[in-house]
Amino acid sequence: MMTFSVGQSYAVRLPGAEGWALVDTGLPGHAERILDELAKLGARPEDVREIVLTHSHIDHVGSAADLAAATGARVLAGAGDAAVIRGAVPEPPVLEDWEVPIYESVQTGLVGVPAARPCRVDRELGEGDVLDWGEEVRVVPVPGHTEGSTALHLTRSGVLFTGDTIANVGELMLGVFNVDRPRAVASFRRQSTLGVQTACFGHGTPIVGGAGEALKAVADRLS
């Protein structure tokens, strides 16, 4: 896990196969940092096989175009967010009243950060899709945070990458800045039924061990 001023990115070694995958890419300007961290692990840029973007927000797709160019990796994202990531359509925020000061604080922290460059999407992901990372990776559509928000479930190792549908900042919680809260709640609940051991979030500390039980406890309180 690589943490940034806003958000984080994950590098996954592909077991039983040569290479690496990235889950999200941080804000614009983080490509060199990510490649440096991979180099410390013995990975060359060309060893990155796939870049999966959990959704279209700038703190997740910001360095995707630069990393795709540097590595030649395929870029994968949920079908509902692909047009935004490609730069074909804008993505205005949808905020509840209580989220406005949080959003304004985040925006203040992003002063001087350039806009994300449009990035190609080589494969649009949806229900029933499976990736091969040396083990089965089930694509779990989790709309609500954005239309195309996507989680990844590594079924053998019991790992879940949630993107921003779930956060663990201070407490385990539904992510903020959702375009459709009821759908986001339903997506949280869906992930809580997967029985995972480890959950990795777009924001906050991963839960290693017993993640499924922790997710279900929060899901049962959501409304």
mmCIF file of C-alpha atoms in Angstrom:
data_model
loop_
_atom_site.group_PDB
_atom_site.id
_atom_site.type_symbol
_atom_site.label_atom_id
_atom_site.label_comp_id
_atom_site.label_asym_id
_atom_site.label_seq_id
_atom_site.Cartn_x
_atom_site.Cartn_y
_atom_site.Cartn_z
ATOM 1 C CA MET A 1 0.000 0.000 0.000
ATOM 2 C CA MET A 2 1.247 3.450 -0.960
ATOM 3 C CA THR A 3 -0.335 6.362 0.880
ATOM 4 C CA PHE A 4 -0.512 9.913 -0.436
ATOM 5 C CA SER A 5 -1.751 13.254 0.848
ATOM 6 C CA VAL A 6 -5.182 12.125 -0.328
ATOM 7 C CA GLY A 7 -5.981 8.470 -0.932
ATOM 8 C CA GLN A 8 -3.785 5.462 -1.560
ATOM 9 C CA SER A 9 -2.785 2.877 -4.142
ATOM 10 C CA TYR A 10 -1.985 -0.831 -3.945
ATOM 11 C CA ALA A 11 0.592 -2.935 -5.773
ATOM 12 C CA VAL A 12 -0.226 -6.637 -6.025
ATOM 13 C CA ARG A 13 2.329 -9.269 -6.990
ATOM 14 C CA LEU A 14 0.664 -11.754 -9.274
ATOM 15 C CA PRO A 15 1.131 -15.174 -7.583
ATOM 16 C CA GLY A 16 2.021 -17.977 -9.951
ATOM 17 C CA ALA A 17 2.617 -15.483 -12.729
ATOM 18 C CA GLU A 18 5.245 -12.937 -13.566
ATOM 19 C CA GLY A 19 4.355 -9.341 -12.982
ATOM 20 C CA TRP A 20 2.342 -6.941 -10.903
ATOM 21 C CA ALA A 21 -1.038 -5.260 -10.881
ATOM 22 C CA LEU A 22 -1.929 -1.837 -9.534
ATOM 23 C CA VAL A 23 -5.204 -0.954 -7.861
ATOM 24 C CA ASP A 24 -5.724 2.807 -8.268
ATOM 25 C CA THR A 25 -3.030 5.378 -8.960
ATOM 26 C CA GLY A 26 -3.414 8.323 -6.603
ATOM 27 C CA LEU A 27 -3.576 11.989 -7.538
ATOM 28 C CA PRO A 28 -1.864 13.430 -10.616
ATOM 29 C CA GLY A 29 1.892 13.551 -10.186
ATOM 30 C CA HIS A 30 2.327 10.268 -8.298
ATOM 31 C CA ALA A 31 3.467 8.052 -11.183
ATOM 32 C CA GLU A 32 7.166 8.447 -10.427
ATOM 33 C CA ARG A 33 6.607 7.735 -6.724
ATOM 34 C CA ILE A 34 4.673 4.562 -7.548
ATOM 35 C CA LEU A 35 7.328 3.361 -9.995
ATOM 36 C CA ASP A 36 10.036 4.069 -7.393
ATOM 37 C CA GLU A 37 8.161 2.003 -4.805
ATOM 38 C CA LEU A 38 7.794 -0.843 -7.298
ATOM 39 C CA ALA A 39 11.508 -0.674 -8.091
ATOM 40 C CA LYS A 40 12.254 -1.210 -4.387
ATOM 41 C CA LEU A 41 10.302 -4.456 -4.712
ATOM 42 C CA GLY A 42 12.335 -5.496 -7.743
ATOM 43 C CA ALA A 43 9.681 -4.611 -10.310
ATOM 44 C CA ARG A 44 10.446 -2.845 -13.568
ATOM 45 C CA PRO A 45 7.822 -0.610 -15.231
ATOM 46 C CA GLU A 46 7.179 -3.264 -17.875
ATOM 47 C CA ASP A 47 6.390 -5.785 -15.112
ATOM 48 C CA VAL A 48 3.103 -3.985 -14.414
ATOM 49 C CA ARG A 49 0.503 -5.978 -16.361
ATOM 50 C CA GLU A 50 -2.765 -4.335 -15.334
ATOM 51 C CA ILE A 51 -3.975 -1.116 -13.719
ATOM 52 C CA VAL A 52 -7.448 -1.420 -12.211
ATOM 53 C CA LEU A 53 -9.236 1.816 -11.363
ATOM 54 C CA THR A 54 -11.913 1.299 -8.728
ATOM 55 C CA HIS A 55 -13.693 4.482 -9.796
ATOM 56 C CA SER A 56 -13.272 7.765 -11.600
ATOM 57 C CA HIS A 57 -12.394 10.257 -8.841
ATOM 58 C CA ILE A 58 -9.169 12.227 -9.275
ATOM 59 C CA ASP A 59 -7.429 10.717 -6.231
ATOM 60 C CA HIS A 60 -7.761 7.279 -7.845
ATOM 61 C CA VAL A 61 -7.259 7.942 -11.561
ATOM 62 C CA GLY A 62 -4.961 10.967 -11.351
ATOM 63 C CA SER A 63 -1.716 9.209 -12.339
ATOM 64 C CA ALA A 64 -3.295 6.486 -14.469
ATOM 65 C CA ALA A 65 -2.451 7.988 -17.863
ATOM 66 C CA ASP A 66 1.208 8.515 -16.926
ATOM 67 C CA LEU A 67 1.520 5.017 -15.477
ATOM 68 C CA ALA A 68 -0.178 3.424 -18.473
ATOM 69 C CA ALA A 69 2.277 5.198 -20.776
ATOM 70 C CA ALA A 70 5.297 4.268 -18.643
ATOM 71 C CA THR A 71 4.388 0.600 -18.195
ATOM 72 C CA GLY A 72 2.311 -0.401 -21.202
ATOM 73 C CA ALA A 73 -0.148 -2.008 -18.779
ATOM 74 C CA ARG A 74 -3.776 -2.571 -19.647
ATOM 75 C CA VAL A 75 -6.183 -0.204 -17.896
ATOM 76 C CA LEU A 76 -9.405 -1.668 -16.508
ATOM 77 C CA ALA A 77 -12.346 0.176 -14.959
ATOM 78 C CA GLY A 78 -16.053 -0.195 -14.346
ATOM 79 C CA ALA A 79 -18.148 0.379 -17.454
ATOM 80 C CA GLY A 80 -20.164 3.118 -15.752
ATOM 81 C CA ASP A 81 -17.066 5.243 -15.122
ATOM 82 C CA ALA A 82 -15.140 4.578 -18.338
ATOM 83 C CA ALA A 83 -16.364 7.673 -20.176
ATOM 84 C CA VAL A 84 -15.335 9.933 -17.272
ATOM 85 C CA ILE A 85 -11.881 8.341 -17.075
ATOM 86 C CA ARG A 86 -11.437 8.779 -20.832
ATOM 87 C CA GLY A 87 -12.313 12.459 -20.452
ATOM 88 C CA ALA A 88 -15.432 12.201 -22.588
ATOM 89 C CA VAL A 89 -17.875 13.458 -19.944
ATOM 90 C CA PRO A 90 -17.504 15.573 -16.773
ATOM 91 C CA GLU A 91 -18.186 14.311 -13.264
ATOM 92 C CA PRO A 92 -19.733 17.001 -11.050
ATOM 93 C CA PRO A 93 -19.862 16.208 -7.328
ATOM 94 C CA VAL A 94 -23.112 15.119 -5.680
ATOM 95 C CA LEU A 95 -23.069 16.245 -2.047
ATOM 96 C CA GLU A 96 -25.330 16.008 0.954
ATOM 97 C CA ASP A 97 -25.444 19.136 3.117
ATOM 98 C CA TRP A 98 -23.227 17.660 5.834
ATOM 99 C CA GLU A 99 -20.607 16.676 3.217
ATOM 100 C CA VAL A 100 -20.117 20.214 1.881
ATOM 101 C CA PRO A 101 -17.532 21.340 4.496
ATOM 102 C CA ILE A 102 -15.668 18.026 4.131
ATOM 103 C CA TYR A 103 -15.585 18.444 0.353
ATOM 104 C CA GLU A 104 -14.430 22.058 0.645
ATOM 105 C CA SER A 105 -11.628 20.963 2.988
ATOM 106 C CA VAL A 106 -10.522 18.313 0.500
ATOM 107 C CA GLN A 107 -10.607 20.848 -2.332
ATOM 108 C CA THR A 108 -8.432 23.226 -0.295
ATOM 109 C CA GLY A 109 -5.881 20.427 0.030
ATOM 110 C CA LEU A 110 -5.918 19.963 -3.742
ATOM 111 C CA VAL A 111 -5.041 23.567 -4.591
ATOM 112 C CA GLY A 112 -2.228 23.411 -7.130
ATOM 113 C CA VAL A 113 -2.953 19.817 -8.095
ATOM 114 C CA PRO A 114 -3.467 19.615 -11.875
ATOM 115 C CA ALA A 115 -6.523 18.006 -13.407
ATOM 116 C CA ALA A 116 -6.263 14.312 -14.186
ATOM 117 C CA ARG A 117 -5.217 13.595 -17.744
ATOM 118 C CA PRO A 118 -7.733 11.534 -19.713
ATOM 119 C CA CYS A 119 -6.701 7.897 -19.677
ATOM 120 C CA ARG A 120 -7.571 5.098 -22.030
ATOM 121 C CA VAL A 121 -9.676 2.241 -20.665
ATOM 122 C CA ASP A 122 -8.756 -1.001 -22.401
ATOM 123 C CA ARG A 123 -11.398 -3.142 -20.708
ATOM 124 C CA GLU A 124 -14.701 -2.099 -19.193
ATOM 125 C CA LEU A 125 -15.612 -4.269 -16.226
ATOM 126 C CA GLY A 126 -19.034 -5.501 -15.180
ATOM 127 C CA GLU A 127 -20.975 -8.179 -13.346
ATOM 128 C CA GLY A 128 -19.597 -11.680 -13.850
ATOM 129 C CA ASP A 129 -16.147 -10.611 -15.032
ATOM 130 C CA VAL A 130 -13.155 -12.477 -13.625
ATOM 131 C CA LEU A 131 -9.490 -11.463 -13.732
ATOM 132 C CA ASP A 132 -6.580 -13.885 -13.578
ATOM 133 C CA TRP A 133 -3.889 -12.687 -11.201
ATOM 134 C CA GLY A 134 -2.550 -16.172 -10.600
ATOM 135 C CA GLU A 135 -5.753 -16.697 -8.625
ATOM 136 C CA GLU A 136 -9.359 -15.859 -9.394
ATOM 137 C CA VAL A 137 -10.268 -12.206 -8.954
ATOM 138 C CA ARG A 138 -14.003 -11.617 -9.128
ATOM 139 C CA VAL A 139 -15.165 -8.203 -10.284
ATOM 140 C CA VAL A 140 -17.887 -6.914 -7.942
ATOM 141 C CA PRO A 141 -19.835 -3.917 -9.272
ATOM 142 C CA VAL A 142 -20.592 -1.636 -6.318
ATOM 143 C CA PRO A 143 -22.444 1.386 -7.739
ATOM 144 C CA GLY A 144 -23.532 4.276 -5.582
ATOM 145 C CA HIS A 145 -20.272 6.064 -4.832
ATOM 146 C CA THR A 146 -19.982 6.516 -8.588
ATOM 147 C CA GLU A 147 -21.984 4.782 -11.283
ATOM 148 C CA GLY A 148 -19.102 2.479 -12.197
ATOM 149 C CA SER A 149 -17.516 1.882 -8.786
ATOM 150 C CA THR A 150 -15.912 -1.546 -8.735
ATOM 151 C CA ALA A 151 -14.563 -3.802 -5.983
ATOM 152 C CA LEU A 152 -12.160 -6.703 -6.498
ATOM 153 C CA HIS A 153 -12.499 -9.983 -4.581
ATOM 154 C CA LEU A 154 -9.507 -12.334 -4.527
ATOM 155 C CA THR A 155 -11.453 -15.439 -3.676
ATOM 156 C CA ARG A 156 -8.634 -17.780 -2.656
ATOM 157 C CA SER A 157 -6.757 -15.374 -0.436
ATOM 158 C CA GLY A 158 -9.890 -13.705 0.917
ATOM 159 C CA VAL A 159 -8.838 -10.156 0.020
ATOM 160 C CA LEU A 160 -11.244 -7.390 -0.989
ATOM 161 C CA PHE A 161 -10.336 -4.055 -2.578
ATOM 162 C CA THR A 162 -13.315 -1.781 -1.925
ATOM 163 C CA GLY A 163 -12.327 1.496 -3.550
ATOM 164 C CA ASP A 164 -14.239 4.311 -1.851
ATOM 165 C CA THR A 165 -17.505 2.468 -1.253
ATOM 166 C CA ILE A 166 -16.139 1.713 2.222
ATOM 167 C CA ALA A 167 -13.638 3.740 4.256
ATOM 168 C CA ASN A 168 -11.790 3.127 7.512
ATOM 169 C CA VAL A 169 -10.839 6.607 8.635
ATOM 170 C CA GLY A 170 -11.291 6.813 12.383
ATOM 171 C CA GLU A 171 -14.001 4.189 12.077
ATOM 172 C CA LEU A 172 -15.272 1.709 9.523
ATOM 173 C CA MET A 173 -17.917 3.529 7.519
ATOM 174 C CA LEU A 174 -19.743 4.053 4.260
ATOM 175 C CA GLY A 175 -17.649 6.220 1.954
ATOM 176 C CA VAL A 176 -18.617 9.863 1.464
ATOM 177 C CA PHE A 177 -19.475 11.870 -1.689
ATOM 178 C CA ASN A 178 -21.843 9.246 -3.090
ATOM 179 C CA VAL A 179 -23.933 9.892 -6.191
ATOM 180 C CA ASP A 180 -26.680 7.593 -4.867
ATOM 181 C CA ARG A 181 -26.642 6.810 -1.153
ATOM 182 C CA PRO A 182 -29.220 3.963 -1.195
ATOM 183 C CA ARG A 183 -27.256 2.156 -3.899
ATOM 184 C CA ALA A 184 -24.013 2.828 -2.013
ATOM 185 C CA VAL A 185 -25.527 1.271 1.123
ATOM 186 C CA ALA A 186 -26.624 -1.752 -0.900
ATOM 187 C CA SER A 187 -23.096 -2.061 -2.302
ATOM 188 C CA PHE A 188 -21.640 -1.913 1.221
ATOM 189 C CA ARG A 189 -23.987 -4.694 2.273
ATOM 190 C CA ARG A 190 -23.089 -6.803 -0.743
ATOM 191 C CA GLN A 191 -19.407 -6.626 0.124
ATOM 192 C CA SER A 192 -20.152 -7.532 3.742
ATOM 193 C CA THR A 193 -21.568 -10.900 2.599
ATOM 194 C CA LEU A 194 -18.388 -12.044 0.824
ATOM 195 C CA GLY A 195 -16.752 -13.471 3.952
ATOM 196 C CA VAL A 196 -13.375 -11.868 3.292
ATOM 197 C CA GLN A 197 -10.459 -11.895 5.715
ATOM 198 C CA THR A 198 -8.687 -8.750 4.508
ATOM 199 C CA ALA A 199 -10.266 -5.514 3.285
ATOM 200 C CA CYS A 200 -8.238 -2.783 1.582
ATOM 201 C CA PHE A 201 -9.841 0.629 1.256
ATOM 202 C CA GLY A 202 -9.322 3.709 -0.853
ATOM 203 C CA HIS A 203 -9.025 5.709 2.371
ATOM 204 C CA GLY A 204 -7.923 4.363 5.717
ATOM 205 C CA THR A 205 -6.138 1.439 7.290
ATOM 206 C CA PRO A 206 -6.749 -2.037 5.839
ATOM 207 C CA ILE A 207 -8.375 -4.635 8.061
ATOM 208 C CA VAL A 208 -6.226 -7.775 8.143
ATOM 209 C CA GLY A 209 -8.100 -10.695 9.675
ATOM 210 C CA GLY A 210 -11.830 -10.851 10.368
ATOM 211 C CA ALA A 211 -12.715 -8.163 7.837
ATOM 212 C CA GLY A 212 -15.965 -9.842 6.821
ATOM 213 C CA GLU A 213 -17.315 -9.790 10.366
ATOM 214 C CA ALA A 214 -16.300 -6.153 10.786
ATOM 215 C CA LEU A 215 -18.022 -5.167 7.546
ATOM 216 C CA LYS A 216 -21.197 -7.042 8.462
ATOM 217 C CA ALA A 217 -21.387 -5.377 11.854
ATOM 218 C CA VAL A 218 -21.401 -1.937 10.203
ATOM 219 C CA ALA A 219 -23.672 -3.023 7.335
ATOM 220 C CA ASP A 220 -26.332 -4.117 9.803
ATOM 221 C CA ARG A 221 -26.473 -0.554 11.213
ATOM 222 C CA LEU A 222 -26.643 1.291 7.886
ATOM 223 C CA SER A 223 -29.832 2.934 6.718
#
